[in-house]
Structures are given as C-alpha cells and as structure tokens.
XYZ file of C-alpha atoms in Angstrom:
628
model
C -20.874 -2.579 43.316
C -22.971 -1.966 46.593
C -25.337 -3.178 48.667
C -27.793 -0.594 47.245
C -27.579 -0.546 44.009
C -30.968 -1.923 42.037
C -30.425 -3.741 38.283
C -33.329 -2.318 36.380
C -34.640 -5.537 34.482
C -36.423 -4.036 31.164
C -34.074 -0.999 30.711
C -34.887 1.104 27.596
C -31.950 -0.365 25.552
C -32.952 2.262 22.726
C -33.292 5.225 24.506
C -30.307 4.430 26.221
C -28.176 3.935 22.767
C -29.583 6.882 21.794
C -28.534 8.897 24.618
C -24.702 7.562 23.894
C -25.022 8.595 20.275
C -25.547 12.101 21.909
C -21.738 12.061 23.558
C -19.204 13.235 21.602
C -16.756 10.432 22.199
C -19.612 7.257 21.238
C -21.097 9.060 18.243
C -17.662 8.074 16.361
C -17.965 5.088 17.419
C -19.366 2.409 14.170
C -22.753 2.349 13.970
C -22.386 -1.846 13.819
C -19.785 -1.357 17.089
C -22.790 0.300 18.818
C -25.209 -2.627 18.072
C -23.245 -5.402 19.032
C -22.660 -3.620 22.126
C -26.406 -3.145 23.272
C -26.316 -6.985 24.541
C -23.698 -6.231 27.144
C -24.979 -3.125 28.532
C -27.518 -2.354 31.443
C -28.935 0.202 33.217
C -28.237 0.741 36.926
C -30.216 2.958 40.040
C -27.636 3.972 42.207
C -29.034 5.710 45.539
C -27.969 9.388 47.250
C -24.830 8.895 48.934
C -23.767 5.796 47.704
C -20.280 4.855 45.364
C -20.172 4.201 42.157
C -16.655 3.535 42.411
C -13.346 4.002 44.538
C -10.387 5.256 43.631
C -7.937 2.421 44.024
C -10.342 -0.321 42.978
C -10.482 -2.559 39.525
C -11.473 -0.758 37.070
C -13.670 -3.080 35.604
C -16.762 -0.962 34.545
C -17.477 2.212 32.774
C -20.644 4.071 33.432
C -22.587 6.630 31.403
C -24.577 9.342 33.892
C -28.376 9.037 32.371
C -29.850 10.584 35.149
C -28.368 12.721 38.433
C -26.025 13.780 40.115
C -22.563 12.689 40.771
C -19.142 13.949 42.404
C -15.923 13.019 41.867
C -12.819 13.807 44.088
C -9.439 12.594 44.540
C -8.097 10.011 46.778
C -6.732 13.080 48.728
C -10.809 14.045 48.739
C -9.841 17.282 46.513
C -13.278 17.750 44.052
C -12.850 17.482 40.552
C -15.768 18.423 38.834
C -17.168 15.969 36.081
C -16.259 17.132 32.448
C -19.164 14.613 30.900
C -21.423 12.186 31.149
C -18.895 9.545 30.752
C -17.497 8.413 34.476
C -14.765 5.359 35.102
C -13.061 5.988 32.119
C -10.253 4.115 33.198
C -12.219 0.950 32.201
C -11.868 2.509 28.185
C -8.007 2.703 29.187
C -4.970 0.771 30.307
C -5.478 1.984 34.052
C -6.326 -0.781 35.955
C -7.474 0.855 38.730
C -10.026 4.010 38.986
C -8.178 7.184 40.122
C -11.185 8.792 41.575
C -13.887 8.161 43.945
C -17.564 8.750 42.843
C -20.330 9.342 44.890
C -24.086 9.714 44.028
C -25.393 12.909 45.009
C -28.705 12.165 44.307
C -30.707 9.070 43.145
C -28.398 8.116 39.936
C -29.071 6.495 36.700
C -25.923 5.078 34.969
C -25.687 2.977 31.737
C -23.106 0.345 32.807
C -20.361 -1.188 30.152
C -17.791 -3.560 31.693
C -13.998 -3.149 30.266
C -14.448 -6.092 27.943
C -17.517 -5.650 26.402
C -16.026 -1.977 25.387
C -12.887 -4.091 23.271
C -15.913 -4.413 20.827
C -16.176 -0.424 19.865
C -12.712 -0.466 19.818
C -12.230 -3.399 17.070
C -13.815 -1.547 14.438
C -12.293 2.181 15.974
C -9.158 1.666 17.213
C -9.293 5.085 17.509
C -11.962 5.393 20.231
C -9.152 4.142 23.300
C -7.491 7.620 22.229
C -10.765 9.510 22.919
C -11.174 8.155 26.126
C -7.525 8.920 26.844
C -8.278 12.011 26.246
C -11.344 12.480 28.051
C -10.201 11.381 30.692
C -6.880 13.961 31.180
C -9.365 16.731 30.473
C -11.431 15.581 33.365
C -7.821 16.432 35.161
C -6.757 19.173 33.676
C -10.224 21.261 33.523
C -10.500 23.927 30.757
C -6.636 23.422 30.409
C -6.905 20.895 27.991
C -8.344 21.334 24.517
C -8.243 18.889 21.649
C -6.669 20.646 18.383
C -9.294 21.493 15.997
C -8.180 25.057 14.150
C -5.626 22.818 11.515
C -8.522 21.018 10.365
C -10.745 24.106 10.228
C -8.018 25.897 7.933
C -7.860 23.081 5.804
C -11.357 22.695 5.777
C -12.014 24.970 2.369
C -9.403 23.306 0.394
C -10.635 19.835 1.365
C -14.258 20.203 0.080
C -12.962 22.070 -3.168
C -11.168 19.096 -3.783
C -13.644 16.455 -2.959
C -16.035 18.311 -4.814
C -14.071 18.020 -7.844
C -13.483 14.407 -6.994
C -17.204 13.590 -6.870
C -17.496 15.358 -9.912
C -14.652 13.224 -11.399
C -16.537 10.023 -10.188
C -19.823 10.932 -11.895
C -18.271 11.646 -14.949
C -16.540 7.994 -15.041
C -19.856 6.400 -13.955
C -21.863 8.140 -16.718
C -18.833 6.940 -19.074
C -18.984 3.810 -17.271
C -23.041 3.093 -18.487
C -22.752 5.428 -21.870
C -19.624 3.528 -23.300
C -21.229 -0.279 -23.782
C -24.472 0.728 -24.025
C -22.854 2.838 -27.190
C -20.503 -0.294 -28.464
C -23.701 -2.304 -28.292
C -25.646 -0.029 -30.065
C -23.178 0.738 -32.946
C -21.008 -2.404 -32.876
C -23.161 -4.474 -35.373
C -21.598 -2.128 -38.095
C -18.053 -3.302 -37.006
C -17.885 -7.107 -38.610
C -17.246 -8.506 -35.484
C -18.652 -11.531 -33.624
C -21.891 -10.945 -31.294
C -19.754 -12.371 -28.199
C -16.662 -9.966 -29.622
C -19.016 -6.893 -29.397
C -20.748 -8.189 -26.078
C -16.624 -8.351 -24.249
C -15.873 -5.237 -26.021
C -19.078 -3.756 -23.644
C -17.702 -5.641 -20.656
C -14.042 -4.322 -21.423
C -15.274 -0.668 -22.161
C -16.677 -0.816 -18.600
C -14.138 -2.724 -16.854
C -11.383 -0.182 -18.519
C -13.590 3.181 -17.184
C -13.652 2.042 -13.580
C -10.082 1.901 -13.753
C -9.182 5.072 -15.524
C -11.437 6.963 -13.164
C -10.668 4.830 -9.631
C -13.797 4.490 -9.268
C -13.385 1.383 -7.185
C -10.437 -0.731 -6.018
C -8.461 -2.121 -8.346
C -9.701 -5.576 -8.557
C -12.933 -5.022 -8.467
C -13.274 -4.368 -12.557
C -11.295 -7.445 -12.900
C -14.134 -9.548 -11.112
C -16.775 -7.387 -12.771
C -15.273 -8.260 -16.148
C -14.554 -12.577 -14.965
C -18.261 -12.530 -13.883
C -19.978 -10.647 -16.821
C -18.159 -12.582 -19.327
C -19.010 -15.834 -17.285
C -22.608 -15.400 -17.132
C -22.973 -14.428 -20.548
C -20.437 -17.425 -21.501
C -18.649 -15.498 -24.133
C -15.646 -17.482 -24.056
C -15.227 -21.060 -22.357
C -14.506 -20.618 -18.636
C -10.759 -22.510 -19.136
C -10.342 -18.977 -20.972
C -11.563 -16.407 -18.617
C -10.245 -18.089 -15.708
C -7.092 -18.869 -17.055
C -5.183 -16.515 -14.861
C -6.092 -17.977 -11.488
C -3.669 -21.175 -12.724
C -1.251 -19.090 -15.031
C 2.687 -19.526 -14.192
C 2.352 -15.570 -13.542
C -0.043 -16.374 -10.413
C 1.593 -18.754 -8.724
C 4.561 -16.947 -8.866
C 3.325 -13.910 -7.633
C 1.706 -15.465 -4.784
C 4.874 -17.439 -3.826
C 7.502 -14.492 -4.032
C 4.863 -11.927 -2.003
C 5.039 -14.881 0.797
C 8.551 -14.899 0.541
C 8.832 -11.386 0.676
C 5.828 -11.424 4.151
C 8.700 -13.683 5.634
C 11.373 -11.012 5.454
C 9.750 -8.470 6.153
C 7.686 -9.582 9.232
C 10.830 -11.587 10.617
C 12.651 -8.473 10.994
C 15.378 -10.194 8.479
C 14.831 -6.474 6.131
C 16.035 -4.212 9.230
C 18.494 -6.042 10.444
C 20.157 -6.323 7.279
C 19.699 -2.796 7.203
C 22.166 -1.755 9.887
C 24.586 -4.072 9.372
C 25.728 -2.714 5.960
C 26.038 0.523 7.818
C 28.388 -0.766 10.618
C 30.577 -2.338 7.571
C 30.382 0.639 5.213
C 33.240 3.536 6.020
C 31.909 6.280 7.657
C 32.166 9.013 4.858
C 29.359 10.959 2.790
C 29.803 8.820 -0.494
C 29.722 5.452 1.240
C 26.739 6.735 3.288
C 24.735 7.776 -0.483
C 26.422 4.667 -1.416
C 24.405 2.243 1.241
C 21.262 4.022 1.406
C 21.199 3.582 -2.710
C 22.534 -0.038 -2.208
C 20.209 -1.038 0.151
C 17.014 -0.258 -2.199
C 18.562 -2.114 -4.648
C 19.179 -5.109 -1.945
C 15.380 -4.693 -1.255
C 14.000 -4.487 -4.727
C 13.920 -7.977 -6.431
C 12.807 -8.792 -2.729
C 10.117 -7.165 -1.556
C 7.728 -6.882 -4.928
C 6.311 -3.352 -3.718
C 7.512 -0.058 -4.633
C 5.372 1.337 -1.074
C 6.627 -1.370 0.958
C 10.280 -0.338 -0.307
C 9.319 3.124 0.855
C 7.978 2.333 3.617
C 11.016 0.231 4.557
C 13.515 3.033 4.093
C 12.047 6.544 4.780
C 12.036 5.914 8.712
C 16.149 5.024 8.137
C 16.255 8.126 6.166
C 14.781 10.318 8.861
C 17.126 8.140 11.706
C 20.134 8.468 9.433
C 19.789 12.381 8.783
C 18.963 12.747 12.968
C 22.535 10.671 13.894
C 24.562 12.254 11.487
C 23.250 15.925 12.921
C 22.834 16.873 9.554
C 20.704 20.108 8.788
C 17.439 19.132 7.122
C 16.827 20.532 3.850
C 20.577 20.957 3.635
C 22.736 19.557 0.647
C 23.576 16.437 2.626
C 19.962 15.795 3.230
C 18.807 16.302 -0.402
C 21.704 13.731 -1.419
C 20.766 11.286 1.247
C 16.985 11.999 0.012
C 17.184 11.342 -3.537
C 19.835 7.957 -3.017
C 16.986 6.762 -0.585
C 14.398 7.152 -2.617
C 16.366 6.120 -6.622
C 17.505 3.209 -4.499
C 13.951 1.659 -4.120
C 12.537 2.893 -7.389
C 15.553 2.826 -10.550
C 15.442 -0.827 -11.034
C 11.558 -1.373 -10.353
C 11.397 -2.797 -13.906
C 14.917 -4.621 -14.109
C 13.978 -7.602 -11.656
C 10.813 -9.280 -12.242
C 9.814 -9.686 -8.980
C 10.628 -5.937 -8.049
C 7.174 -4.827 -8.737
C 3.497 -6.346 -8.721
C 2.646 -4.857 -12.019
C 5.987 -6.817 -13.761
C 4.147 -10.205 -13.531
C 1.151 -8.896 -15.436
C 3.170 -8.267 -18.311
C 4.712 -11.556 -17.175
C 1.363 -12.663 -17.549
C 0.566 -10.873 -20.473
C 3.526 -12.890 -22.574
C 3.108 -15.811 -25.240
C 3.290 -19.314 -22.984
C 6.260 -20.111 -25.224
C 7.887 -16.234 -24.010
C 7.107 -16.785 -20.848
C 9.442 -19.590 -20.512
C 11.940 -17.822 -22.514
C 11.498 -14.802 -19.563
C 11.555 -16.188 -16.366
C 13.411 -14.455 -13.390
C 16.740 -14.817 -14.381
C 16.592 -14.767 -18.050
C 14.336 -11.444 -17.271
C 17.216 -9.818 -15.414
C 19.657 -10.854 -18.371
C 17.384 -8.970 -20.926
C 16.943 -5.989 -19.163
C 20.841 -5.695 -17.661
C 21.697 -3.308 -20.244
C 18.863 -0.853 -18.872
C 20.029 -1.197 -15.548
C 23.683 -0.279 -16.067
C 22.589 2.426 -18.199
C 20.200 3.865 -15.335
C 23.230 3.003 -12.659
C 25.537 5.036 -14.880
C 23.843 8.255 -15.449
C 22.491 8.192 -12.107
C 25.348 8.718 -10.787
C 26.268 11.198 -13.014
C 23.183 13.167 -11.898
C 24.120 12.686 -8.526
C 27.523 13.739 -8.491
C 26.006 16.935 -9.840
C 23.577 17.932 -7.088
C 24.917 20.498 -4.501
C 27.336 18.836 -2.369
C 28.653 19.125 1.671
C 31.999 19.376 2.938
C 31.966 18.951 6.211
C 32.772 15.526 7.406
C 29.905 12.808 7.500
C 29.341 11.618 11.368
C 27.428 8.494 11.961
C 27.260 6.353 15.423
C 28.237 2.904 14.970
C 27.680 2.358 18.958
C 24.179 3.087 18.536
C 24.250 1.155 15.082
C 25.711 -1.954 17.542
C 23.103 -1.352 20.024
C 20.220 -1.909 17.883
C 22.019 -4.912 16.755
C 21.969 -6.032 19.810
C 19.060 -5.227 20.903
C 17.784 -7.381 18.327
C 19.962 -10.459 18.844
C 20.961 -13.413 17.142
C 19.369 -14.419 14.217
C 15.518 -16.098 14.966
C 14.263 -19.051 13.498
C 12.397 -17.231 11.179
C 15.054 -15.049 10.086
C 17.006 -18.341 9.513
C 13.818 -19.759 7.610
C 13.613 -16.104 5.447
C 17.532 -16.852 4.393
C 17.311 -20.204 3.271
C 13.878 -19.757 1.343
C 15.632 -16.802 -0.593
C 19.028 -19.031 -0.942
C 16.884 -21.738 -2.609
C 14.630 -19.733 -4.678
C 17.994 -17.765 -6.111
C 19.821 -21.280 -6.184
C 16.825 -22.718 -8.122
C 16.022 -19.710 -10.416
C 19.809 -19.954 -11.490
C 19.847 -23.429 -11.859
C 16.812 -24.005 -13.818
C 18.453 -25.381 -16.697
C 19.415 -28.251 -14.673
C 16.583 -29.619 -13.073
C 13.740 -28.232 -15.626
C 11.422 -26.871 -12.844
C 10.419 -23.784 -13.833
C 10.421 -20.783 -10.991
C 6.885 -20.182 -10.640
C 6.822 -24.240 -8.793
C 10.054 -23.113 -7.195
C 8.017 -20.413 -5.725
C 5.163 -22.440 -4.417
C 7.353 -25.381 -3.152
C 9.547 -22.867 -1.036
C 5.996 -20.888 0.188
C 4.717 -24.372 0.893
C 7.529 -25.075 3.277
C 7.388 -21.820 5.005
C 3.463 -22.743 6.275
C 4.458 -26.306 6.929
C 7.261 -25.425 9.417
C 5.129 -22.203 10.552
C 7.617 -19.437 9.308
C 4.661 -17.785 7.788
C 1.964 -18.588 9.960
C -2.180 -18.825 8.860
C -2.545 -14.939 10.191
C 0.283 -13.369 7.867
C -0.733 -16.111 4.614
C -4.327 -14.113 5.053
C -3.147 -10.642 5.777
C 0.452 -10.425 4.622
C -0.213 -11.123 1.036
C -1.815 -8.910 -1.215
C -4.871 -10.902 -2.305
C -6.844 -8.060 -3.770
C -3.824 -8.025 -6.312
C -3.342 -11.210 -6.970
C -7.056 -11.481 -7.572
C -6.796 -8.558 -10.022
C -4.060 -10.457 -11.766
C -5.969 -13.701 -12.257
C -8.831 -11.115 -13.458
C -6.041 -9.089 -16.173
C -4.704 -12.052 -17.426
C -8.198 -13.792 -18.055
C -9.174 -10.660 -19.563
C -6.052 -10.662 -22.033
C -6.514 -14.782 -23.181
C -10.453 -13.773 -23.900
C -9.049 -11.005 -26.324
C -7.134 -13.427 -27.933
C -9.965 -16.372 -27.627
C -12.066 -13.962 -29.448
C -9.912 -12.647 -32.100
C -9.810 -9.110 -31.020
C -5.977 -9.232 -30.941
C -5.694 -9.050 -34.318
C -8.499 -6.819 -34.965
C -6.658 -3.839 -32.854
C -3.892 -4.897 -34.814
C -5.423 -4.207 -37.936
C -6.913 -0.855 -36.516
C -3.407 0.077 -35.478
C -1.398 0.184 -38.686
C 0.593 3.497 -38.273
C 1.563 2.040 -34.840
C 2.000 -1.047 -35.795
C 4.359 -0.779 -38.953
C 6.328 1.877 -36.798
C 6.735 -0.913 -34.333
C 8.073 -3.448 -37.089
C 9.701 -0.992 -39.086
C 11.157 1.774 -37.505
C 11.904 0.616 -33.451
C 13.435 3.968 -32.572
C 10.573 6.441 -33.574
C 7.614 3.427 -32.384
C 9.634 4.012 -28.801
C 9.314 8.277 -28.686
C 6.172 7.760 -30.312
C 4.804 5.592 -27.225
C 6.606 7.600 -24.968
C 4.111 11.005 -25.961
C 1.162 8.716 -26.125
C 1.905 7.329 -22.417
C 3.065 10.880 -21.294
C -0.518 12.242 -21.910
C -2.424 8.806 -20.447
C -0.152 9.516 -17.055
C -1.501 12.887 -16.397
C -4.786 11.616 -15.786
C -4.353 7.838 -15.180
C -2.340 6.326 -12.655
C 0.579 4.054 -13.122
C -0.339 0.560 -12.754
C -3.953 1.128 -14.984
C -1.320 3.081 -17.442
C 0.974 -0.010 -17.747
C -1.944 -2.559 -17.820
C -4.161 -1.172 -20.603
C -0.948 0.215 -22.872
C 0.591 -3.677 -22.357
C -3.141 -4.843 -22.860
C -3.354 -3.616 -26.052
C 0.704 -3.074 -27.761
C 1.708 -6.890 -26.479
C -0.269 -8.729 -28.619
C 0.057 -6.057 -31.402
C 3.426 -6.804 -31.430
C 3.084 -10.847 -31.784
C 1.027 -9.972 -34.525
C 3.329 -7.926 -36.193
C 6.459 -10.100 -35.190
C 8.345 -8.169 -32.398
C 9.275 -9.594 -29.445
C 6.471 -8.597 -26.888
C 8.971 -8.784 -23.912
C 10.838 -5.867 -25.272
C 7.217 -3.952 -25.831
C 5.878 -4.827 -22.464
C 9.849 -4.030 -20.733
C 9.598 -0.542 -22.433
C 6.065 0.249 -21.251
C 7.260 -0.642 -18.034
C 10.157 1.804 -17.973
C 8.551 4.445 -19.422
C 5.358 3.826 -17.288
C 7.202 4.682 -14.450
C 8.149 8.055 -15.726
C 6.054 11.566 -13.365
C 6.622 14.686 -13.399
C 3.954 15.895 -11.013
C 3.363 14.685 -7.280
C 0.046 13.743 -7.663
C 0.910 11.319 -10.615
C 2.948 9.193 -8.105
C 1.650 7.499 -5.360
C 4.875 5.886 -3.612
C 6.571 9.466 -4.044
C 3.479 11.159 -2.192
C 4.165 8.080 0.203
C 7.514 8.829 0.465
C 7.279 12.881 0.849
C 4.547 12.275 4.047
C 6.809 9.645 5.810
C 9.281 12.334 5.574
C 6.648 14.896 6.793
C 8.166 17.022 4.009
C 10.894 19.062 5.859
C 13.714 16.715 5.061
C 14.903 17.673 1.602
C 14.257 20.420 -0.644
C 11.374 19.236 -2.823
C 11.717 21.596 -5.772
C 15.177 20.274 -6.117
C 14.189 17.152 -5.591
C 11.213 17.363 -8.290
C 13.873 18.809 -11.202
C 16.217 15.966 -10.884
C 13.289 13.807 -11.097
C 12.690 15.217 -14.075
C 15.794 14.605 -15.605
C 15.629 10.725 -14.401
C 12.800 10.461 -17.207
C 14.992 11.314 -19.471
C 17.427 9.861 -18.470
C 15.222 6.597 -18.675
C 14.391 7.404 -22.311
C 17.697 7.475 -22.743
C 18.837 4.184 -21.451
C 15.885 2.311 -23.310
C 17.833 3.947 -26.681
C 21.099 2.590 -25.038
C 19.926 -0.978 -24.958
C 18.830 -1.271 -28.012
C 22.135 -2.777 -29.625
C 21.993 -4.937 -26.765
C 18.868 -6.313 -27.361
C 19.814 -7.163 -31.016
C 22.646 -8.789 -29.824
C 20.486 -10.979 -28.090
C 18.402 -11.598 -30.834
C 15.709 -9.976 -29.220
C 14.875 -6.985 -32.015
C-alpha cells in the first residue's frame, strides 16, 4: 500500500479471529467460513500519517482496525467519522473503487483481507455482502441509519412459544422413536411371526416415527430403514434395494429432468404470457387462463411448490396490470383459479406429483404395466371431469365484479420480446415433451414402456447439453428420489416377509368393507385419513395409508390402483393452514394481502367435499372399466 507500511511475519492469527468474532457483522459469519479464511489474512503496522487507502483507488483490500487510530474523509476532505472497526468496505461490495480516504492517526494495526479471499465468507452466507452493504451506508449516513430490529422483537414471544412446543414435539417422537422397537422386540415373540418379520417390524416402527414426527428429512428414514435391514440381512439385498431399479425410479428421475429443462429454459414463462395475449381480455377468460395454465403445468412440472411457485408471482403481476383492488372480489376469483389450477388435478396425471409414483411404485409389477401414464390418466378421467365440473360451479358462486377486466397486452408483447425467439433449449424442452407424449401414447406400438421413454429422452438432453452436469446435480430432487428407492424397498420387504398378508388378516373389518361394501370402505377411509392429517403431513399420510391398504387390497382382490388413486385424492384434502405446505407457500408468495383468506379457506373447504364427491361419481366408471 505504502512505502511504510511493515508485514508483521508471526501475527497472532487467533487473537486476531477472535477479535473479528467480536464485530457484529463477522460473528454471523460460519464458523467453517471463518477458518478457511485465517490462511488469507495478515496483520499490518501502518505508521502516523500514512494511507491506508484513497478514495478513487481499487478497492482490493478490506481492513479490520486492531489497534489505533484512523480518519476517514471524503474526496472533498469533509470528515466522516468511522462507525466500526471495519474500514474499506467497498472490498465486501460491488464498488470497485474506495469512496474515502483513510489516514492513520497514530501507529495503526489493521487485519488485512483482500476482496477475493472475502468470496469465501460469503459462499456459505450469502447474506454477509448485505451486511457490509449496510455497514457501509451507515458509515454515510451517521446515526441516520438503523437496521430494523422491533418486528423481530414483537415476534420474538410467539416464536419461542412455538419452538418450544416444537422441541417438545421432537422429544416426544424420539422417545417413541427408541420405546416403539425396543417394545415390538420385546413382545413380538408372542405374535407367530418370523424372527427377521419381528426384527423389520422394529426397523419399520422406527422408520414410520421419524416420519410422523419430521424429525428429520424425509429420506433420511428411508436410508435408516435400507441400511438396518441390510446389515441385519433380513431380506436378500435384490429385495430391499429393489426400488433404486424399479420402473417407478427411473421414471421419476427422467420426467423431474424433463420438467428441470422447462423450467430452467424459461420454456414455463414464456408459455405463460402467450396464452394471455391470445385469450380475450374479459374477467372469465382471465379466471379461465390462470386455471388453464395450472392445468398446462401440472402433468409437467411433478411439484405441487414448484407449480406455486411458478404462478403466484403472475398472480401478483396480473392483479397489479389489471388495477384491480386487492382483497377485492376480482382478486379472490383470480386467487382461488390460480391456486385450483395447480392443485385439482395433482392426482389425475401421474407425473403431476412426486408422491403419485410411490403408489406407482407401490403397484403389483403386472398393475404397473396395466397403469402407466396414459392408461393412468384414462382411469382417473372420470375424477377429473367431476372436479372440473363442480369447480366451476363453486366458482361461479363466489362474489363476483362488474366492472370491466383491463389487462395490457403491450406490456404482455414487451416481455415477449424481451425474451425473444425461442432458444435452443427451449427448442430441446419442446421436442423432449413432444416425444415423451408421442411415445407414452404410442406405447402399444413399439412395446417400450414409458419409464425407458423417460430415460432415453433425459439421456439426450445431457448428451446435447440441454440439461447441463450443474442442473442434473441440483435441478433434480435427489433426496426424493432417494426416498423413493428407500419406500419402495421398504414395501417389496413387507411382502418378501409375509407381513402383507398378516396386516391383512389383522384388518378384517377393513378389509371385508373394502371387498364387500366399496362405498362405506371409501367414507370409512376418508375419517380414518381425516384424523392422521391433523397431525401428519401429506406425503407421510399418503405413503403409510398406501403402505399398508395397497397390498390389503391384492389380498383381498380389489384393484390396488383404485385404493392407492383414492388415498391420493383424499390425501390431498386440509382444512387448516398449517396442514398444507404448498398453500402456506402460496399465502407468503402472496405476502397475504391479495385475497381474502377466510373466504378463501371456506371454499376450500367445500373442495373436500367436493372431492369426496367426485370419488362417489367415478365409481360407475370404474366398473365400467372393469376396474371394481
């Protein structure tokens, strides 16, 4: 920096760290950030009178005041008094050059990090760059400037209460977690089953608590349950790993890099506005395309959050072009067609939702065949024009607006231009879905099944780069397919170990209700899944119901399809935000001032219903088919 500046060659790297932990801006910083930055920092003496730095010069260095003093002024030599120890905080920035000068005022000692070597905090705490952002306009703006703390203060009661009661939650599953297979091992000899039988049931019990209670991500248990029953060798390892190279995998895997294509290509979006530069501009047509794009996006994008995701920002763009008032009738319509058209027919396309191929999965080889994507949509038409139908009933009787609908197709055509012609990977995203429809429909023909479809078409988009080796890691949702593999190894180990048919046999009143009496086995499952969903979330609902009913209802000669279709449906059903994650998704990307929740909530209410209702309604349908 200057002729009289001295690098101290043993600084106190320790001390030093220590010292940063001390500033308010570092001590968020990760702990491993913090070590693998100690190599790239050193300690400087910087004599009276000399610079640190000039305003106008790279700023290629930050420095943290150890010892001294220092003064900062303007390039108009106007003091500004130092708000920390932290000085050159344009290096922590995008300002590439310093905006002050700094001059020792005394014999100085600085801790000196260069610009790059600060990227490292700021890999693991994005966050951090915001800090120094801020620090740095305070430095400006004196006392003026204070960061917003009093929200978090208010909320600050309610938060603990309710982590409290989480942590409280979380032991109580953990103690379940140990007390449940130690119990099954301890009274299970009584039960006329198998040693290994008794030894999975442990494993299960376990793997089923961590689930119920969250108490880790969702795979995990799956992994827990792969390896325990591996190391123990219960079962043969074809069996427990039978998932990794089921026809339910590979599909999976193939449509979610599809569906990474589409999204990341900006194919979804674009798509997006051009339906609403076709679409007459009028209030019904508006419903009409918000509702009609969710159900565009749903057999594509296998993600009821990504769906969400996809369409709330539209929502809130839509609602801000058409001046409409929020919370107003117009914006509770526009609301609930946003949000029915990414959600009604999560269970009518296969590859709508993640949790479909487990019960994909879940099926008889033999069903599975009979049930692949297109046959799947077949079976559960019925259902869908059902839902369609009353929907828009329901619709039609929410609180209307009459004055007329204004939308702005020259911004719509802006944005379209703005974004160009069509990109090579847009072009790549249309012809992967054209083949993978062409071939789903077509699979009579040619005998390849979809799930090899899938893979050949995912196959080409990493040869020719459309999905490149960055999205194939971090586009696609490993942790679920892993949990997948994990579920359906889990269900062919039930079966291995004849545990199918002793729930069965455990089951009767369920069972014979099932085989004898359809209609009452349906309201029946619907109370039993109502009171699992006000504790359990949705997915772990649907996977340990299907778990145990689908091969109860091989044994017992009912088409599982039909069983696993209906536990999807009514699966689905909430009544409460909390028991809905993509609706608590959906009400923060709104910030929650669009639409009038409590109206919003009742006619949610009456979709589950209306759900029941449509299952009832297919019924003929499905005996038409041959399916009950």
């Amino acid at each position: 920096m200057t002729a009289l500046s001295i690098a101290v060659d043993r600084p106190d790297e320790a001390q030093s760290i220590r010292d940063l932990l001390t500033d308010p801006v570092f001590e968020k910083a990760s702990y491993l950030g913090l070590a693998r930055l100690l190599p790239y920092t050193s300690e400087r003496i910087v004599q009276a009178g000399e610079y640190l730095y000039r305003a106008g010069a790279p700023a290629n260095e930050f420095f943290y005041l150890l010892d001294g003093r220092v003064k900062l002024s303007s390039q108009k030599q106007q003091d500004i008094p130092p708000g920390s120890r932290r000085l050159g905080e344009e290096a922590a920035t995008d300002f590439d050059h310093y905006l002050t000068n700094a001059v020792a005022q005394s014999t100085v000692r600085v801790l000196v990090i260069s610009r790059k070597s600060l990227s490292i905090l700021f890999e693991s705490r994005p966050e951090l760059r915001g800090e120094f952002y801020f620090s740095l306009m305070q430095t400006y703006a004196g006392d003026h400037l204070h960061q917003v703390e009093r929200v978090e203060k208010t909320d600050a009661p309610a938060a603990g209460s309710g982590k409290t009661s989480e942590h409280v939650l979380a032991l109580l599953g953990w103690l379940l977690t140990f007390i449940a297979p130690a119990s099954i091992l301890y009274f299970g000899d009584g039960w006329g089953l198998e040693n290994n039988a008794v030894y999975f049931l442990a494993i299960f019990s376990s793997t089923i608590l961590m689930w119920v209670f969250s108490l880790v991500d969702e795979y995990v248990p799956g992994i827990f349950a792969l390896l325990a029953t591996l190391a123990m060798g219960l079962v043969p390892t074809p069996v427990i790993l039978s998932g990794l190279a089921s026809d339910g995998f590979m599909l999976a895997m193939s449509v979610l890099g599809l569906a990474a294509v589409i999204v990341s290509s900006g194919l979804s979006y674009r798509l997006l506005l051009l339906l609403l530069t076709k679409l007459p501009n009028t209030a019904f047509w508006q419903n009409s395309a918000l509702i009609g794009i969710g159900f565009l996006l749903t057999p594509l994008i296998p993600s009821i959050n990504g769906r969400v995701a996809l369409v709330s920002p539209f929502l809130s763009d839509m609602l801000e072009i058409l001046h409409k008032k929020f919370k107003g009738p117009a914006a509770n319509q526009l609301a609930v067609s946003a949000f029915t058209g990414v959600t009604l027919f999560s269970g009518i396309f296969l590859s709508s939702k993640s949790v479909n191929f487990v019960i994909f999965g879940l099926l008889p080889d033999q069903i599975q065949d009979q049930f692949q994507w297109m046959n799947w949509l077949v079976a559960s038409a019925a259902t869908g024009v059902v839902l369609l139908i009353l929907y828009v009933v329901m619709a039609l009787a929410l609180p209307g607006e009459k004055e007329a609908a204004k939308l702005s197709r020259e911004q719509l055509t802006i944005q379209l231009s703005l974004l160009g012609k069509l990109k090579n990977r847009e072009w790549a995203a249309i012809i992967g879905v054209l083949l993978f429809m062409l071939g789903v429909v077509t699979t009579s023909f040619h005998k390849v099944s979809s799930p090899w479809l899938g893979m050949a078409i995912l196959f080409g988009m990493l040869l020719f780069g459309a999905l490149n080796k960055k999205e194939f890691r971090e586009k696609i949702d490993w942790p679920f397919l892993i949990y997948l593999g994990g579920i359906v190894g889990i269900t062919s180990a039930i079966n291995y170990l004849g545990l199918s048919q002793v729930i069965a046999s455990h089951l009767p009143w369920l069972g014979e209700y099932m085989h004898t009496n359809f209609s009452l086995f349906v309201l029946l499952l619907t109370g039993v899944i109502f009171v699992i969903r006000l504790a359990v979330p949705i997915t772990a609902t649907i996977v340990v119901v299907a778990t145990i009913l689908m091969p109860v209802a091989v044994h017992y000669g009912v088409n599982p399809w039909v069983v696993g279709f209906i536990i999807l449906i009514i699966g689905e059903m909430w009544f409460f935000p909390y028991q809905c994650s993509y609706y608590l998704q959906y009400r923060q990307l709104t910030k929650g001032r669009i639409y009038d929740e409590k109206l919003f909530l009742k006619f949610n209410a009456l979709s589950n219903v209306m759900k029941l209702a449509a299952i009832y309604a297919s019924m003929p349908y499905w005996k038409t088919l041959g399916l009950l």
